[in-house]
Short mmCIF file of C-alpha atoms in Angstrom, two decimals:
data_model
loop_
_atom_site.label_atom_id
_atom_site.label_comp_id
_atom_site.label_asym_id
_atom_site.label_seq_id
_atom_site.Cartn_x
_atom_site.Cartn_y
_atom_site.Cartn_z
CA MET A 239 166.57 271.05 77.58
CA PRO A 240 163.06 269.29 78.18
CA SER A 241 160.50 271.07 75.95
CA THR A 242 159.02 274.38 78.16
CA ASN A 243 155.29 273.08 76.03
CA ALA A 244 154.97 269.23 76.99
CA PRO A 245 151.20 268.73 78.83
CA ASP A 246 151.14 268.49 82.31
CA ASN A 247 150.11 265.26 83.25
CA THR A 248 151.19 265.26 87.15
CA GLY A 249 146.98 266.17 88.07
CA THR A 250 145.87 263.14 85.50
CA GLU A 251 148.13 260.77 87.02
CA THR A 252 147.19 261.60 90.45
CA ALA A 253 144.06 261.16 89.56
CA GLU A 254 144.07 257.84 87.79
CA ARG A 255 146.44 256.62 90.43
CA PRO A 256 144.55 253.64 92.87
CA LYS A 257 144.50 254.52 96.88
CA ALA A 258 145.91 252.31 98.77
CA ALA A 259 143.16 249.50 99.27
CA VAL A 260 142.70 249.65 103.72
CA PRO A 261 139.86 247.17 103.83
CA SER A 262 136.82 249.28 106.03
CA ARG A 263 135.05 247.47 109.05
CA ALA A 264 132.25 246.42 107.31
CA ARG A 265 134.68 244.59 104.86
CA ARG A 266 137.04 243.26 107.60
CA LEU A 267 133.56 241.64 109.49
CA ARG A 268 132.77 239.74 106.38
CA ASN A 269 135.92 238.49 105.55
CA GLY A 270 135.28 237.30 109.36
CA ARG A 271 137.53 239.43 111.25
CA ARG A 272 135.40 239.74 114.05
CA PRO A 273 136.27 243.16 116.75
CA ALA A 274 138.00 242.18 119.50
CA TRP A 275 135.14 243.28 122.08
CA LEU A 276 132.61 240.42 120.66
CA GLY A 277 134.67 237.59 122.62
CA TRP A 278 134.75 239.86 125.86
CA ALA A 279 131.84 239.73 125.75
CA GLY A 280 130.52 236.20 124.84
CA ALA A 281 132.98 235.58 127.87
CA LEU A 282 131.26 238.09 130.32
CA ALA A 283 128.08 236.20 129.07
CA VAL A 284 128.88 233.34 129.62
CA VAL A 285 130.29 234.36 133.16
CA VAL A 286 126.94 235.63 134.24
CA GLY A 287 125.60 232.62 132.71
CA CYS A 288 127.86 229.93 135.62
CA LEU A 289 127.06 231.90 138.32
CA ALA A 290 122.86 232.20 137.42
CA LEU A 291 122.87 228.69 136.47
CA GLN A 292 123.94 228.03 140.43
CA SER A 293 120.49 228.44 141.90
CA GLN A 294 119.57 225.77 139.46
CA LEU A 295 121.35 223.29 140.44
CA TYR A 296 120.89 220.68 143.66
CA THR A 297 124.20 219.66 145.28
CA GLY A 298 125.47 216.97 143.30
CA GLN A 299 124.78 218.82 140.49
CA GLU A 300 126.66 221.11 141.47
CA ARG A 301 129.64 219.49 142.25
CA THR A 302 129.72 218.50 138.94
CA VAL A 303 130.30 222.18 137.54
CA THR A 304 132.45 223.08 140.29
CA THR A 305 134.92 220.42 138.58
CA VAL A 306 134.27 220.99 135.27
CA PHE A 307 135.77 224.66 136.22
CA MET A 308 138.75 223.12 138.26
CA PHE A 309 138.91 221.23 134.97
CA VAL A 310 138.87 224.13 132.42
CA ALA A 311 141.33 226.00 134.52
CA LEU A 312 143.78 223.13 134.24
CA ALA A 313 143.19 222.82 130.43
CA SER A 314 143.98 226.45 130.59
CA ALA A 315 147.28 226.06 131.90
CA TRP A 316 148.40 222.95 130.64
CA ASN A 317 147.95 224.87 127.44
CA LEU A 318 150.20 227.22 127.37
CA ILE A 319 152.97 225.02 128.27
CA GLY A 320 151.45 221.98 126.24
CA GLY A 321 149.54 223.89 123.50
CA TYR A 322 151.02 227.01 121.87
CA THR A 323 154.73 226.25 123.34
CA GLY A 324 154.41 222.39 122.49
CA TYR A 325 156.57 220.65 125.66
CA ALA A 326 154.02 218.15 126.20
CA CYS A 327 154.09 217.70 129.71
CA PHE A 328 153.15 214.78 131.69
CA GLY A 329 153.83 215.67 135.39
CA GLN A 330 151.78 218.41 135.87
CA VAL A 331 149.98 217.08 137.92
CA GLY A 332 153.25 217.89 140.42
CA PHE A 333 152.33 221.22 140.42
CA PHE A 334 149.16 220.52 141.57
CA GLY A 335 149.28 218.06 143.79
CA LEU A 336 152.23 220.72 145.10
CA GLY A 337 149.81 223.55 145.50
CA GLY A 338 147.94 221.40 147.43
CA TYR A 339 150.57 220.12 150.52
CA THR A 340 151.46 223.74 150.64
CA THR A 341 148.68 225.27 151.71
CA ALA A 342 148.08 222.01 153.65
CA PHE A 343 151.03 223.18 155.40
CA LEU A 344 150.30 226.40 155.95
CA MET A 345 147.38 225.89 157.37
CA VAL A 346 147.70 223.07 159.65
CA HIS A 347 151.33 224.62 160.35
CA GLY A 348 151.44 227.53 160.60
CA GLY A 349 147.30 228.72 161.43
CA LEU A 350 147.16 230.56 158.20
CA SER A 351 144.43 231.89 156.58
CA PHE A 352 143.12 229.70 153.55
CA TRP A 353 143.30 232.94 151.22
CA LEU A 354 146.59 234.20 152.27
CA ALA A 355 147.62 230.54 151.33
CA LEU A 356 146.15 230.24 148.63
CA PRO A 357 148.32 232.33 146.25
CA LEU A 358 151.68 231.41 148.33
CA SER A 359 151.20 228.07 146.97
CA ALA A 360 150.73 229.17 143.54
CA THR A 361 153.84 230.60 144.17
CA VAL A 362 156.17 228.05 145.18
CA ALA A 363 154.31 226.11 142.00
CA ALA A 364 156.01 228.54 140.30
CA GLY A 365 159.09 229.14 141.11
CA PHE A 366 159.36 225.36 141.75
CA ALA A 367 158.51 225.27 138.53
CA ALA A 368 161.06 227.99 136.93
CA VAL A 369 164.54 225.72 138.77
CA VAL A 370 163.36 223.11 137.20
CA GLY A 371 162.44 224.06 133.66
CA LEU A 372 166.23 225.31 133.08
CA PRO A 373 167.24 222.32 132.47
CA LEU A 374 164.56 219.87 131.42
CA LEU A 375 163.80 222.70 129.21
CA ARG A 376 166.45 221.97 127.09
CA LEU A 377 165.20 218.35 126.67
CA LYS A 378 162.77 217.99 123.34
CA GLY A 379 160.10 215.27 123.47
CA HIS A 380 158.91 212.43 125.13
CA TYR A 381 162.72 213.58 126.35
CA PHE A 382 160.79 215.93 128.16
CA ALA A 383 158.03 214.39 128.92
CA VAL A 384 159.61 211.45 130.42
CA ALA A 385 161.78 213.80 133.03
CA THR A 386 158.67 215.49 134.24
CA LEU A 387 156.40 213.04 135.17
CA GLY A 388 159.44 211.73 136.90
CA VAL A 389 159.46 215.34 138.92
CA ALA A 390 155.76 215.08 139.76
CA GLU A 391 156.94 211.20 140.44
CA GLY A 392 159.61 212.19 142.80
CA LEU A 393 157.77 214.95 144.33
CA ARG A 394 154.32 212.19 145.02
CA GLU A 395 157.82 210.41 147.22
CA LEU A 396 158.83 213.68 149.46
CA VAL A 397 155.23 213.99 150.15
CA ILE A 398 154.73 210.16 151.65
CA ASN A 399 158.84 210.13 153.28
CA VAL A 400 158.01 213.41 155.31
CA PRO A 401 155.36 212.82 157.81
CA GLY A 402 156.15 215.00 160.12
CA TRP A 403 155.08 217.90 157.62
CA THR A 404 152.24 216.09 155.42
CA GLY A 405 150.77 213.18 157.04
CA GLY A 406 153.47 210.75 155.22
CA GLY A 407 150.58 208.10 153.18
CA ALA A 408 147.94 208.28 156.49
CA GLY A 409 147.69 211.96 154.54
CA ILE A 410 146.77 215.21 156.63
CA THR A 411 143.86 216.50 157.06
CA ILE A 412 143.19 219.96 157.45
CA PRO A 413 141.37 222.16 160.00
CA THR A 414 138.24 223.62 159.25
CA ALA A 415 135.55 224.27 161.98
CA GLY A 416 136.12 224.90 164.60
CA ALA A 417 138.26 227.20 166.95
CA LYS A 418 141.46 226.47 165.46
CA ALA A 419 140.20 226.73 161.59
CA PRO A 420 142.22 229.52 160.31
CA THR A 421 139.30 230.11 157.64
CA PRO A 422 135.96 228.14 158.27
CA TRP A 423 135.02 225.39 155.58
CA ILE A 424 133.27 227.52 152.65
CA GLY A 425 130.50 224.94 150.90
CA ASN A 426 129.57 224.48 147.98
CA ASP A 427 128.27 227.21 147.32
CA GLY A 428 131.68 228.86 147.61
CA PHE A 429 133.77 226.04 145.95
CA TYR A 430 131.36 227.17 143.34
CA LEU A 431 131.71 230.61 142.78
CA LEU A 432 136.26 229.87 144.06
CA PHE A 433 137.02 227.14 140.99
CA LEU A 434 134.63 229.77 139.02
CA ALA A 435 136.92 232.48 139.63
CA LEU A 436 140.18 229.72 139.32
CA ALA A 437 138.65 228.88 135.43
CA VAL A 438 138.73 232.42 134.46
CA LEU A 439 141.88 233.44 135.90
CA SER A 440 143.10 230.60 133.69
CA VAL A 441 141.50 231.28 130.59
CA LEU A 442 141.59 235.63 131.06
CA VAL A 443 146.21 234.54 131.13
CA ALA A 444 146.09 231.80 128.72
CA ALA A 445 144.17 234.74 126.33
CA LEU A 446 146.30 238.02 127.53
CA ILE A 447 150.04 235.80 126.97
CA SER A 448 148.48 234.42 123.57
CA GLY A 449 147.63 237.46 121.99
CA GLY A 450 150.88 239.11 123.32
CA ARG A 451 154.82 239.03 122.51
CA THR A 452 154.86 236.22 125.07
CA GLY A 453 152.61 234.15 122.77
CA TYR A 454 154.09 234.75 119.51
CA ALA A 455 157.00 233.64 121.04
CA LEU A 456 155.80 230.46 122.18
CA ARG A 457 154.56 229.57 119.29
CA ALA A 458 157.33 230.03 117.19
CA VAL A 459 159.39 228.21 119.55
CA ASN A 460 157.35 225.64 118.69
CA GLN A 461 156.99 225.32 115.53
CA ASP A 462 161.00 226.07 114.85
CA GLU A 463 162.84 226.38 118.36
CA ASP A 464 166.05 226.85 116.42
CA ALA A 465 164.59 229.31 114.10
CA ALA A 466 163.11 231.15 116.41
CA ALA A 467 166.34 231.61 118.99
CA SER A 468 167.79 232.95 115.22
CA MET A 469 165.47 235.37 115.08
CA GLY A 470 166.33 236.91 118.12
CA ILE A 471 163.60 235.54 120.43
CA ASN A 472 164.65 234.86 123.65
CA THR A 473 163.23 231.08 123.95
CA THR A 474 164.73 230.40 127.56
CA ARG A 475 162.98 232.42 128.80
CA ALA A 476 159.82 232.52 126.88
CA LYS A 477 159.77 228.90 127.71
CA THR A 478 161.12 228.79 131.45
CA LEU A 479 158.11 231.59 131.35
CA ALA A 480 155.19 229.27 130.44
CA PHE A 481 156.07 227.13 132.38
CA ALA A 482 155.71 229.11 135.28
CA VAL A 483 152.86 230.43 134.78
CA SER A 484 151.17 227.34 134.28
CA ALA A 485 152.89 225.67 137.51
CA ALA A 486 151.20 229.02 139.20
CA LEU A 487 147.60 228.51 137.59
CA THR A 488 148.25 224.19 138.50
CA GLY A 489 149.01 225.04 141.72
CA ALA A 490 146.50 227.40 142.45
CA ALA A 491 144.04 225.13 141.07
CA GLY A 492 145.53 222.12 143.74
CA SER A 493 145.59 224.66 146.89
CA ALA A 494 141.32 225.18 146.10
CA TYR A 495 141.09 221.24 145.89
CA ALA A 496 142.82 220.31 149.12
CA PHE A 497 140.78 222.90 150.67
CA GLN A 498 137.83 221.33 149.79
CA GLN A 499 138.25 217.89 150.40
CA VAL A 500 139.85 218.51 153.85
CA THR A 501 142.42 216.02 153.70
CA ILE A 502 144.13 214.71 151.16
CA PHE A 503 146.55 212.38 149.82
CA PRO A 504 149.53 212.03 148.04
CA ALA A 505 147.73 209.22 145.66
CA ARG A 506 144.71 211.37 145.50
CA LEU A 507 146.27 214.93 145.00
CA PHE A 508 149.88 213.41 142.57
CA ASP A 509 147.15 210.91 140.90
CA VAL A 510 148.52 210.41 137.35
CA ASP A 511 145.39 210.18 135.32
CA ILE A 512 144.67 214.26 135.94
CA THR A 513 147.64 215.32 133.30
CA VAL A 514 145.22 212.58 131.18
CA LEU A 515 142.98 213.88 131.80
CA MET A 516 143.81 218.00 131.32
CA VAL A 517 145.97 216.35 127.85
CA VAL A 518 142.46 214.35 126.67
CA MET A 519 140.38 217.74 127.21
CA VAL A 520 143.03 220.25 125.26
CA VAL A 521 143.92 217.97 122.36
CA ILE A 522 139.74 217.50 122.17
CA GLY A 523 139.25 220.85 122.11
CA GLY A 524 142.16 221.95 120.56
CA ALA A 525 145.68 222.55 121.30
CA ALA A 526 146.46 226.51 121.09
CA THR A 527 143.60 228.17 121.65
CA ILE A 528 141.70 229.64 124.41
CA ALA A 529 138.37 227.99 123.66
CA GLY A 530 139.92 224.67 123.07
CA PRO A 531 140.22 223.86 126.33
CA ILE A 532 136.79 224.99 127.53
CA LEU A 533 135.20 223.24 125.40
CA GLY A 534 137.41 220.05 125.78
CA ALA A 535 137.09 220.09 129.94
CA VAL A 536 133.54 220.89 129.43
CA GLY A 537 132.83 218.37 126.61
CA ILE A 538 134.37 215.36 128.17
CA ALA A 539 132.46 216.06 131.59
CA ALA A 540 129.30 215.89 129.97
CA VAL A 541 129.34 213.15 128.10
CA SER A 542 131.26 210.81 131.27
CA GLU A 543 128.93 212.30 133.64
CA TYR A 544 125.76 211.08 130.94
CA LEU A 545 128.14 207.40 130.41
CA ARG A 546 127.95 206.18 134.53
CA GLN A 547 124.58 207.09 134.68
CA HIS A 548 123.73 204.95 131.81
CA PHE A 549 126.49 202.85 130.47
CA THR A 550 127.68 202.01 134.55
CA GLU A 551 129.13 198.79 133.95
CA ALA A 552 130.92 199.88 130.89
CA HIS A 553 131.81 203.69 131.39
CA THR A 554 135.16 203.79 131.13
CA PHE A 555 135.48 201.58 127.74
CA THR A 556 132.59 203.50 126.49
CA LEU A 557 134.32 206.90 127.46
CA GLY A 558 138.21 205.37 126.43
CA ALA A 559 136.87 204.89 123.04
CA LEU A 560 134.67 207.93 122.46
CA VAL A 561 138.25 209.77 123.17
CA ILE A 562 139.87 207.66 120.51
CA ALA A 563 137.25 208.13 117.82
CA ALA A 564 137.72 211.86 118.52
CA VAL A 565 141.61 211.87 118.04
CA VAL A 566 141.39 209.89 115.18
CA LEU A 567 138.23 211.72 113.57
CA LEU A 568 139.30 215.77 114.55
CA PRO A 569 142.98 215.63 115.41
CA GLN A 570 143.34 219.18 115.93
CA GLY A 571 140.65 219.55 117.93
CA VAL A 572 137.60 220.49 118.18
CA VAL A 573 138.10 224.43 117.77
CA ASN A 574 140.88 223.79 114.53
CA PHE A 575 138.80 221.57 112.80
CA THR A 576 135.30 224.27 113.04
CA ARG A 577 137.95 227.60 112.58
CA ASP A 578 139.27 226.00 109.13
CA ALA A 579 136.77 223.68 108.09
CA ALA A 580 133.94 227.22 108.35
CA ARG A 581 137.06 229.24 106.31
CA THR A 582 136.99 226.53 103.61
CA ARG A 583 133.69 225.54 103.54
CA ASP A 584 134.32 221.85 103.83
CA PHE A 585 132.69 219.77 106.36
CA SER A 586 133.86 215.91 105.50
CA LEU A 587 136.01 214.39 108.41
CA LEU A 588 136.89 212.26 105.65
CA THR A 589 138.54 214.88 104.02
CA ASN A 590 139.92 215.89 107.26
CA ILE A 591 141.55 212.66 107.53
CA ARG A 592 143.51 212.56 104.49
CA ARG A 593 145.12 216.73 105.21
CA TYR A 594 146.38 214.78 108.56
CA ARG A 595 147.50 211.59 106.79
CA LEU A 596 146.03 208.95 109.58
#
């Protein structure tokens, strides 16, 4: 039997046992983890700044900033399927055109108000994406990219070949003035606020998805889809949801664009260059990030406008060269590079190129 005279060291052992390391709030801040409210406060400040900026712009500048807002919405929408999920959709402009022509059809032939046509157009785009996404999302890599591009071209041909509904190649004009106008044209100031609201909506949706279970599922699909499926993630549902939400946001932007332009043509609303700009903005800003599409859209718009004013003849060539240089030097995007460089304290572009073996 153990001796009853053995010393009782329970209290001593308890006192000397180290407590579980629970980082304090100050320590978390020192480690670079910002509180969640700080990001929301910064976003609110940016929105308030955009509202205040409107009164300082003349007409041309206001239209340029409005276009930037539109591409922020489009790039953030593409980032859901192309950035987080890793499925490079080259036919995203198809949803843009589908949203625009759905709005035109509802307003011209149905006499529907634009404010009702906008959500209906987004719903049509989302439904179409869900239907075609079920077979298309089984493809991967360049097969998926080419297939989505074919869908966009098919939609454009469909619009051209039903002139009774869409005006065909001659285009269709939305009534925005007079007694027959379902909704009067809201002017440059109105479209500034409308596209700002769409940009905020797209970024907000992307932020909510990114921070939730669906966001983690999409990242898992991007890393290794087979491994994600083996862990119990319904990859088909996650991909289809991302595809549908991305299409809905893109269709809403196309709806607003059609109402802004009044007269729309298939070549304008199904222009592949729109998809190219979405992709470039996301890649340069930083894929699978919230701020990346915003910085990419604002940066490319600012540089493009500057080059258009100062290098009129070589504008396109110079912009293309700058895009190539940015992709070579910062293949992971500005946001990801800045975050990694701040953590490692290594801001060398040469090291970054070597890291990505370019």
